[in-house]
Coordinates of C-alpha atoms in Angstrom, one line a residue:
M1 CA 52.1 -6.4 -84.0
G2 CA 50.7 -9.6 -82.6
K3 CA 47.1 -10.8 -82.2
V4 CA 44.6 -8.4 -80.6
A5 CA 42.2 -9.4 -77.9
L6 CA 39.2 -7.4 -76.7
V7 CA 37.9 -8.4 -73.3
T8 CA 34.7 -6.5 -72.2
G9 CA 34.3 -5.6 -68.6
S10 CA 38.0 -6.2 -68.0
N11 CA 39.0 -3.6 -65.4
R12 CA 38.5 -6.2 -62.5
G13 CA 37.5 -9.7 -61.6
I14 CA 37.6 -12.5 -64.2
G15 CA 38.1 -9.9 -67.0
K16 CA 41.2 -8.5 -65.4
A17 CA 42.6 -12.0 -65.0
I18 CA 41.9 -12.7 -68.6
I19 CA 43.7 -9.5 -69.7
E20 CA 46.8 -10.5 -67.8
E21 CA 46.8 -14.1 -69.1
F22 CA 46.5 -12.8 -72.7
A23 CA 49.3 -10.2 -72.2
K24 CA 51.5 -12.8 -70.6
A25 CA 51.0 -14.9 -73.8
G26 CA 52.1 -12.0 -76.0
L27 CA 48.7 -10.7 -77.1
D28 CA 48.0 -7.0 -77.5
V29 CA 44.9 -6.3 -75.3
V30 CA 42.0 -3.9 -75.1
I31 CA 40.6 -3.2 -71.7
N32 CA 36.9 -2.2 -71.8
Y33 CA 35.1 -0.6 -68.8
C34 CA 31.9 1.2 -68.2
H35 CA 32.5 2.4 -64.7
H36 CA 35.6 2.6 -62.4
E37 CA 38.0 4.3 -64.9
E38 CA 40.8 4.4 -62.3
E39 CA 40.9 0.6 -62.1
A40 CA 41.1 0.4 -65.9
K41 CA 43.9 2.9 -66.1
K42 CA 45.8 1.2 -63.2
L43 CA 45.5 -2.1 -65.0
Q44 CA 46.8 -0.6 -68.2
K45 CA 49.8 0.9 -66.5
Y46 CA 50.5 -2.5 -64.8
I47 CA 50.2 -4.5 -68.0
S48 CA 52.3 -1.9 -70.0
K49 CA 55.2 -2.0 -67.5
R50 CA 55.2 -5.8 -67.0
Y51 CA 54.6 -7.2 -70.5
N52 CA 56.0 -6.2 -73.9
V53 CA 52.5 -5.8 -75.5
S54 CA 50.3 -2.8 -76.6
V55 CA 47.4 -2.0 -74.2
M56 CA 44.4 0.1 -75.1
V57 CA 41.6 1.2 -72.7
V58 CA 38.1 2.0 -74.0
K59 CA 35.1 3.2 -72.1
C60 CA 31.8 1.7 -73.5
D61 CA 28.4 0.7 -72.1
I62 CA 27.9 -2.5 -74.2
S63 CA 24.2 -2.1 -73.9
K64 CA 24.3 0.9 -76.1
E65 CA 24.7 0.2 -79.8
D66 CA 26.3 3.5 -80.8
E67 CA 28.9 3.2 -78.1
V68 CA 29.6 -0.3 -79.2
E69 CA 30.0 0.6 -82.8
N70 CA 32.3 3.5 -81.9
M71 CA 34.4 1.3 -79.6
I72 CA 34.9 -1.4 -82.3
N73 CA 35.7 1.2 -84.9
D74 CA 38.3 2.8 -82.7
I75 CA 39.9 -0.5 -81.9
C76 CA 40.1 -1.5 -85.6
D77 CA 41.6 1.9 -86.5
A78 CA 44.3 1.5 -83.9
F79 CA 45.2 -2.2 -84.5
G80 CA 43.7 -3.0 -87.9
G81 CA 41.3 -5.6 -86.5
I82 CA 40.3 -7.8 -83.6
D83 CA 41.4 -11.4 -83.5
I84 CA 39.8 -12.6 -80.2
L85 CA 36.7 -11.3 -78.4
V86 CA 35.8 -12.3 -74.9
N87 CA 32.3 -11.2 -73.9
N88 CA 32.9 -11.0 -70.2
A89 CA 31.0 -7.9 -69.0
S90 CA 27.9 -8.6 -66.9
V91 CA 26.0 -7.4 -63.9
C92 CA 24.1 -9.1 -61.2
R93 CA 21.6 -7.7 -58.6
D94 CA 20.3 -10.4 -56.3
S95 CA 17.0 -9.8 -54.6
L96 CA 13.9 -11.7 -53.6
F97 CA 12.0 -13.0 -56.7
L98 CA 8.9 -11.0 -55.8
D99 CA 10.8 -7.8 -55.1
K100 CA 12.6 -7.6 -58.4
S101 CA 11.9 -4.5 -60.5
I102 CA 11.3 -4.5 -64.2
K103 CA 14.0 -1.8 -64.5
D104 CA 16.6 -3.9 -62.9
F105 CA 15.6 -7.0 -64.8
K106 CA 15.8 -5.2 -68.1
R107 CA 19.2 -3.7 -67.2
I108 CA 20.7 -7.1 -66.5
L109 CA 19.3 -8.5 -69.9
S110 CA 20.6 -5.4 -71.6
V111 CA 24.1 -5.8 -70.5
N112 CA 24.6 -9.5 -70.2
L113 CA 22.6 -10.7 -73.2
I114 CA 22.0 -7.8 -75.5
G115 CA 25.4 -6.4 -74.8
T116 CA 27.0 -9.8 -75.8
Y117 CA 25.0 -9.8 -79.0
L118 CA 25.9 -6.2 -79.9
V119 CA 29.7 -6.5 -79.3
S120 CA 29.7 -9.8 -81.2
K121 CA 27.8 -8.3 -84.1
Y122 CA 30.3 -5.5 -84.7
V123 CA 33.4 -7.6 -84.0
A124 CA 32.3 -10.4 -86.2
K125 CA 32.0 -8.1 -89.2
S126 CA 35.7 -7.3 -88.9
M127 CA 36.6 -11.0 -88.3
L128 CA 34.6 -12.1 -91.3
D129 CA 36.4 -9.6 -93.5
H130 CA 39.7 -11.4 -92.4
K131 CA 38.0 -14.9 -92.5
K132 CA 39.2 -15.7 -89.0
G133 CA 38.6 -15.0 -85.4
K134 CA 37.6 -16.4 -81.9
I135 CA 34.7 -15.4 -79.8
I136 CA 34.5 -16.7 -76.2
N137 CA 31.4 -15.9 -74.2
I138 CA 31.4 -16.0 -70.4
G139 CA 28.3 -17.8 -69.2
S140 CA 27.5 -19.3 -65.9
S141 CA 26.8 -22.7 -64.3
N142 CA 23.6 -20.9 -63.1
A143 CA 22.5 -21.1 -66.8
I144 CA 22.9 -24.9 -66.9
D145 CA 21.5 -26.7 -63.8
T146 CA 22.2 -24.5 -60.7
Y147 CA 19.2 -22.4 -59.6
Y148 CA 18.9 -19.5 -57.3
P149 CA 15.6 -17.7 -57.5
E150 CA 17.2 -14.5 -56.1
S151 CA 19.4 -14.3 -59.3
C152 CA 16.7 -15.5 -61.8
D153 CA 17.2 -12.5 -64.0
Y154 CA 21.0 -13.1 -64.1
D155 CA 20.5 -16.8 -64.7
A156 CA 18.1 -16.2 -67.6
S157 CA 20.5 -13.8 -69.2
K158 CA 23.3 -16.3 -69.1
A159 CA 21.0 -19.0 -70.4
G160 CA 20.5 -16.7 -73.3
V161 CA 24.2 -16.3 -73.7
I162 CA 24.5 -20.1 -74.1
S163 CA 21.8 -20.1 -76.8
L164 CA 23.4 -17.2 -78.5
T165 CA 26.8 -19.1 -78.5
H166 CA 25.2 -22.0 -80.5
N167 CA 23.5 -19.6 -83.0
M168 CA 26.7 -17.6 -83.5
A169 CA 28.8 -20.7 -84.0
R170 CA 26.4 -21.8 -86.8
E171 CA 26.1 -18.3 -88.3
F172 CA 29.9 -17.6 -88.4
A173 CA 31.2 -21.0 -89.4
P174 CA 33.7 -22.0 -90.6
H175 CA 35.7 -18.7 -90.2
I176 CA 34.9 -17.8 -86.5
Q177 CA 35.1 -20.2 -83.6
V178 CA 32.5 -19.5 -80.9
N179 CA 32.6 -21.1 -77.5
C180 CA 31.2 -20.4 -74.0
V181 CA 32.9 -20.8 -70.6
C182 CA 30.5 -21.2 -67.7
P183 CA 32.2 -20.6 -64.3
G184 CA 30.7 -21.6 -61.0
W185 CA 31.5 -19.7 -57.8
V186 CA 34.5 -17.4 -58.3
K187 CA 36.3 -15.1 -55.9
T188 CA 35.3 -11.7 -57.4
D189 CA 33.8 -8.5 -56.3
M190 CA 30.4 -9.8 -57.5
N191 CA 30.5 -12.2 -54.6
K192 CA 32.2 -10.0 -52.0
D193 CA 29.0 -9.5 -50.0
L194 CA 28.4 -13.2 -49.3
T195 CA 28.7 -14.1 -45.6
V196 CA 31.2 -16.6 -44.2
E197 CA 28.3 -18.9 -43.6
Q198 CA 27.0 -18.6 -47.1
V199 CA 30.5 -19.4 -48.6
S200 CA 30.9 -22.4 -46.3
E201 CA 27.5 -23.7 -47.4
Y202 CA 28.3 -23.2 -51.1
N203 CA 31.7 -24.8 -50.7
K204 CA 29.9 -28.0 -49.4
K205 CA 28.3 -28.3 -52.8
I206 CA 31.5 -28.0 -54.7
L207 CA 33.6 -31.2 -55.3
L208 CA 36.8 -29.3 -54.9
G209 CA 35.5 -27.6 -51.8
R210 CA 36.3 -24.0 -52.7
F211 CA 35.6 -21.1 -55.0
A212 CA 37.7 -20.6 -58.1
E213 CA 40.4 -18.0 -58.3
P214 CA 39.8 -15.7 -61.3
E215 CA 43.0 -16.9 -62.9
E216 CA 41.7 -20.4 -63.1
I217 CA 38.9 -19.2 -65.3
A218 CA 41.3 -17.1 -67.4
K219 CA 43.5 -20.0 -68.1
V220 CA 40.6 -21.9 -69.7
V221 CA 39.7 -18.8 -71.8
L222 CA 43.4 -18.5 -72.9
F223 CA 43.4 -22.1 -74.0
L224 CA 40.2 -21.6 -76.1
A225 CA 41.8 -18.4 -77.6
S226 CA 45.0 -20.3 -78.6
N227 CA 45.9 -22.5 -81.5
K228 CA 45.8 -25.5 -79.2
A229 CA 41.9 -25.2 -79.3
S230 CA 41.9 -25.0 -83.2
Y231 CA 39.2 -27.7 -83.4
I232 CA 36.9 -26.7 -80.5
N233 CA 33.7 -24.9 -81.6
D234 CA 30.2 -24.5 -80.4
S235 CA 31.2 -25.9 -77.0
I236 CA 29.8 -25.0 -73.5
I237 CA 32.6 -25.6 -71.0
R238 CA 31.8 -25.7 -67.2
V239 CA 34.6 -24.5 -64.9
D240 CA 32.9 -25.0 -61.6
G241 CA 35.1 -27.4 -59.6
G242 CA 32.5 -30.1 -60.0
K243 CA 29.3 -30.1 -57.9
F244 CA 27.0 -32.3 -56.0
N245 CA 23.5 -32.6 -57.2
E246 CA 21.4 -29.9 -55.4

């Protein structure tokens, strides 16, 4: 049995691309989902047929501690531990600043920030027992210097993920490496409702003139998860194609 990687929110989008990159590299993978079971099962079947790795699917709402604890226990029982964690699961509900509800704001923080904390907490316990591991958080360029008031709740949650990355790297050193990848615009379902005009306008602000493919983010995550990144720790890495000052 090879190394085991858990990727949260991995039934589609960037998470799905990360799962395939990991499987392609020979890692056993755990697909986590909260909704859309059919997509998760379809991905499991695809990975199992194409790559010679073990694939596990686990349903879990990462904002709920009891579900997180059960998920990590089940994975550790099945594989003996978790070598790599990618905190990818997140939600975004854009709306006008003054129209945002406290309920939606709290839900975004619960999944994106608290969920990242909870999964890391329970996975780190297993990693520390083995005195090794890698945690890669998925942030956003919105958390650094790109601002959209309609996604202020999402942006705040991802800024929290960056702060959490720094604190986790310090807390778990020297045994666990903790880094954060911050994508810019990516071709995923999260952005499927953008108009052609909006995409064109955003492309003008990207030096490479286009949105990223999910695989382009996944390859950076794979690098951080590999031995090639053995001396990278507590780093925040932008993967946004370069951007003009806004």
